[in-house]
Amino acid sequence: MKIIRAENYNDMSRKAANIIAAQVILKPDSVLGLATGGTPLGIYKQLVEWYKKGDVDFSEVTTVNLDEYRGLPKEHNQSYWHFMQVNLFNHINIKANHVYIPNGSDMNIERVCKEYDDIIQSVGGIDLQLLGIGNDGHIGFNEPSTVFETGTHCVNLTESTIEANKRFFQSREEVPKQAYTMGIKAIMQAEKVLMVANGESKADIIKKALFGPVTPEIPASILQIHHDFVLVADKAALSEIDVAI
Ligand code: F6R
C-alpha cells in the first residue's frame, strides 16, 4: 500500500490524474475502471484539460464503470451513464463502443450482472481501477457485509449511502434504492487500484479501512492486501492517520 499525501482537493485531483495519464501513456490500450461521485470530478476535469492540450490520447482506451443505479434510464440526469458523458466522455476521444457501464434500465438482475462480468472478462480485466470511498467504507456499491468473492451483483443501498447521495436528487425519496455494482472480486483482480479521498468527513473511514482489521463490515479494508494499491488523499482525509507516511 502506498499513500500519497496531497495538500488539498486540487492537488489530490492533479496527482491522481497524473497516475491515470501515465497509465494511458505507458499502455495506450489500457482498461480503466472508473468511478462516479464527487471525489473524481477534479480528476476528470484535469484529464480533459490534458487531452485538449494533446498530452493524453484516449483513442485506444476502454473503460468499465463501477456501478449504476438500478431502474434509472441512461438519459436520467442522475444516471452514472449521464455523469460519465457530461464529465468525461463527451470531452475526450474515447470510442463510444469502448465504454461500459452496467445497464441500469434493465431490471433483469441476472442478465445485467452476467453481461457485465462477461464484458470485464472479454476486455481482459482492469489495468487501473479508480475508486472513491463511501462513509461506511463501501467501494463501488459494495456495502458493508459484502462477500469479498462476489462478481457483479445488485445491492440494496444502505441508509447512509442514500443519505449521502440525496444531495444529487430533488428529494431523498427520489434516490434509487438499488444499484448494480461490480464486485470486489473484479476490483481486487485489477492490476492497480487507485483510491482518492478528500475532506475531513472521510478521515475516520480512511483510518478504519486502511489501518483496522480486514473485514466485510468495511469493504474497502480488503484493499490492504491488494498487491498494488495507491491512496491519494488530501491532508484532511489523512488527519486521523497517526503513522508517518
Ligand atoms: C461511485 C462509487 C462510490 C463512490 C463513493 C464516494 O461510482 O462507486 O463508491 O466512490 O460513494 O462518493 P463521493 O466521491 O461522492 O464521496
JSON list of C-alpha atoms and ligand atoms in Angstrom, two decimals, residues 34-41 44 65-68 80 83-84 129-142 161 164-165 167-168 181 196-198 201-202, ligand 1:
[
{"chain": "A", "resi": 34, "resn": "LEU", "atom": "CA", "xyz": [-13.87, 4.34, -13.45]},
{"chain": "A", "resi": 35, "resn": "ALA", "atom": "CA", "xyz": [-15.91, 5.77, -10.59]},
{"chain": "A", "resi": 36, "resn": "THR", "atom": "CA", "xyz": [-18.54, 8.47, -10.26]},
{"chain": "A", "resi": 37, "resn": "GLY", "atom": "CA", "xyz": [-19.38, 10.61, -7.21]},
{"chain": "A", "resi": 38, "resn": "GLY", "atom": "CA", "xyz": [-17.99, 13.93, -6.12]},
{"chain": "A", "resi": 39, "resn": "THR", "atom": "CA", "xyz": [-14.37, 12.96, -5.48]},
{"chain": "A", "resi": 40, "resn": "PRO", "atom": "CA", "xyz": [-13.22, 12.10, -9.05]},
{"chain": "A", "resi": 41, "resn": "LEU", "atom": "CA", "xyz": [-14.71, 15.23, -10.66]},
{"chain": "A", "resi": 44, "resn": "TYR", "atom": "CA", "xyz": [-11.82, 14.10, -14.93]},
{"chain": "A", "resi": 65, "resn": "ASN", "atom": "CA", "xyz": [-17.52, 1.83, -14.73]},
{"chain": "A", "resi": 66, "resn": "LEU", "atom": "CA", "xyz": [-18.05, 0.52, -11.24]},
{"chain": "A", "resi": 67, "resn": "ASP", "atom": "CA", "xyz": [-21.76, 0.90, -10.89]},
{"chain": "A", "resi": 68, "resn": "GLU", "atom": "CA", "xyz": [-25.14, 2.22, -11.96]},
{"chain": "A", "resi": 80, "resn": "TYR", "atom": "CA", "xyz": [-23.97, 7.32, -13.83]},
{"chain": "A", "resi": 83, "resn": "PHE", "atom": "CA", "xyz": [-22.48, 11.60, -15.27]},
{"chain": "A", "resi": 84, "resn": "MET", "atom": "CA", "xyz": [-19.69, 9.98, -17.26]},
{"chain": "A", "resi": 129, "resn": "GLN", "atom": "CA", "xyz": [-9.23, 0.81, -11.12]},
{"chain": "A", "resi": 130, "resn": "LEU", "atom": "CA", "xyz": [-10.14, 4.25, -9.78]},
{"chain": "A", "resi": 131, "resn": "LEU", "atom": "CA", "xyz": [-12.13, 4.24, -6.53]},
{"chain": "A", "resi": 132, "resn": "GLY", "atom": "CA", "xyz": [-13.73, 6.68, -4.13]},
{"chain": "A", "resi": 133, "resn": "ILE", "atom": "CA", "xyz": [-14.76, 5.52, -0.68]},
{"chain": "A", "resi": 134, "resn": "GLY", "atom": "CA", "xyz": [-18.17, 5.77, 0.96]},
{"chain": "A", "resi": 135, "resn": "ASN", "atom": "CA", "xyz": [-18.57, 6.98, 4.54]},
{"chain": "A", "resi": 136, "resn": "ASP", "atom": "CA", "xyz": [-19.39, 3.40, 5.55]},
{"chain": "A", "resi": 137, "resn": "GLY", "atom": "CA", "xyz": [-16.38, 2.01, 3.71]},
{"chain": "A", "resi": 138, "resn": "HIS", "atom": "CA", "xyz": [-18.16, 0.95, 0.53]},
{"chain": "A", "resi": 139, "resn": "ILE", "atom": "CA", "xyz": [-16.27, 0.72, -2.75]},
{"chain": "A", "resi": 140, "resn": "GLY", "atom": "CA", "xyz": [-18.35, 0.71, -5.88]},
{"chain": "A", "resi": 141, "resn": "PHE", "atom": "CA", "xyz": [-21.67, -0.04, -4.25]},
{"chain": "A", "resi": 142, "resn": "ASN", "atom": "CA", "xyz": [-20.25, -2.95, -2.30]},
{"chain": "A", "resi": 161, "resn": "THR", "atom": "CA", "xyz": [-25.47, 5.86, 1.18]},
{"chain": "A", "resi": 164, "resn": "ALA", "atom": "CA", "xyz": [-25.07, 10.81, 1.26]},
{"chain": "A", "resi": 165, "resn": "ASN", "atom": "CA", "xyz": [-26.41, 10.69, -2.32]},
{"chain": "A", "resi": 167, "resn": "ARG", "atom": "CA", "xyz": [-27.70, 15.82, -2.47]},
{"chain": "A", "resi": 168, "resn": "PHE", "atom": "CA", "xyz": [-27.79, 14.95, -6.16]},
{"chain": "A", "resi": 181, "resn": "THR", "atom": "CA", "xyz": [-22.19, -2.87, -8.85]},
{"chain": "A", "resi": 196, "resn": "VAL", "atom": "CA", "xyz": [-8.95, 9.02, -3.93]},
{"chain": "A", "resi": 197, "resn": "ALA", "atom": "CA", "xyz": [-10.36, 10.69, -0.83]},
{"chain": "A", "resi": 198, "resn": "ASN", "atom": "CA", "xyz": [-10.65, 14.24, 0.36]},
{"chain": "A", "resi": 201, "resn": "SER", "atom": "CA", "xyz": [-15.62, 13.57, 6.57]},
{"chain": "A", "resi": 202, "resn": "LYS", "atom": "CA", "xyz": [-13.52, 10.74, 5.07]},
{"chain": "B", "resi": 1, "resn": "F6R", "atom": "C1", "xyz": [-19.27, 5.73, -7.40]},
{"chain": "B", "resi": 1, "resn": "F6R", "atom": "C2", "xyz": [-18.91, 4.77, -6.37]},
{"chain": "B", "resi": 1, "resn": "F6R", "atom": "C3", "xyz": [-18.98, 5.09, -4.92]},
{"chain": "B", "resi": 1, "resn": "F6R", "atom": "C4", "xyz": [-18.30, 6.41, -4.55]},
{"chain": "B", "resi": 1, "resn": "F6R", "atom": "C5", "xyz": [-18.43, 6.69, -3.06]},
{"chain": "B", "resi": 1, "resn": "F6R", "atom": "C6", "xyz": [-17.82, 8.02, -2.67]},
{"chain": "B", "resi": 1, "resn": "F6R", "atom": "O1", "xyz": [-19.14, 5.15, -8.68]},
{"chain": "B", "resi": 1, "resn": "F6R", "atom": "O2", "xyz": [-18.59, 3.70, -6.73]},
{"chain": "B", "resi": 1, "resn": "F6R", "atom": "O3", "xyz": [-18.36, 4.05, -4.21]},
{"chain": "B", "resi": 1, "resn": "F6R", "atom": "O4", "xyz": [-16.96, 6.37, -4.93]},
{"chain": "B", "resi": 1, "resn": "F6R", "atom": "O5", "xyz": [-19.78, 6.67, -2.69]},
{"chain": "B", "resi": 1, "resn": "F6R", "atom": "O6", "xyz": [-18.56, 9.04, -3.25]},
{"chain": "B", "resi": 1, "resn": "F6R", "atom": "P1", "xyz": [-18.05, 10.55, -3.21]},
{"chain": "B", "resi": 1, "resn": "F6R", "atom": "O7", "xyz": [-16.86, 10.65, -4.09]},
{"chain": "B", "resi": 1, "resn": "F6R", "atom": "O8", "xyz": [-19.21, 11.35, -3.73]},
{"chain": "B", "resi": 1, "resn": "F6R", "atom": "O9", "xyz": [-17.74, 10.87, -1.78]}
]
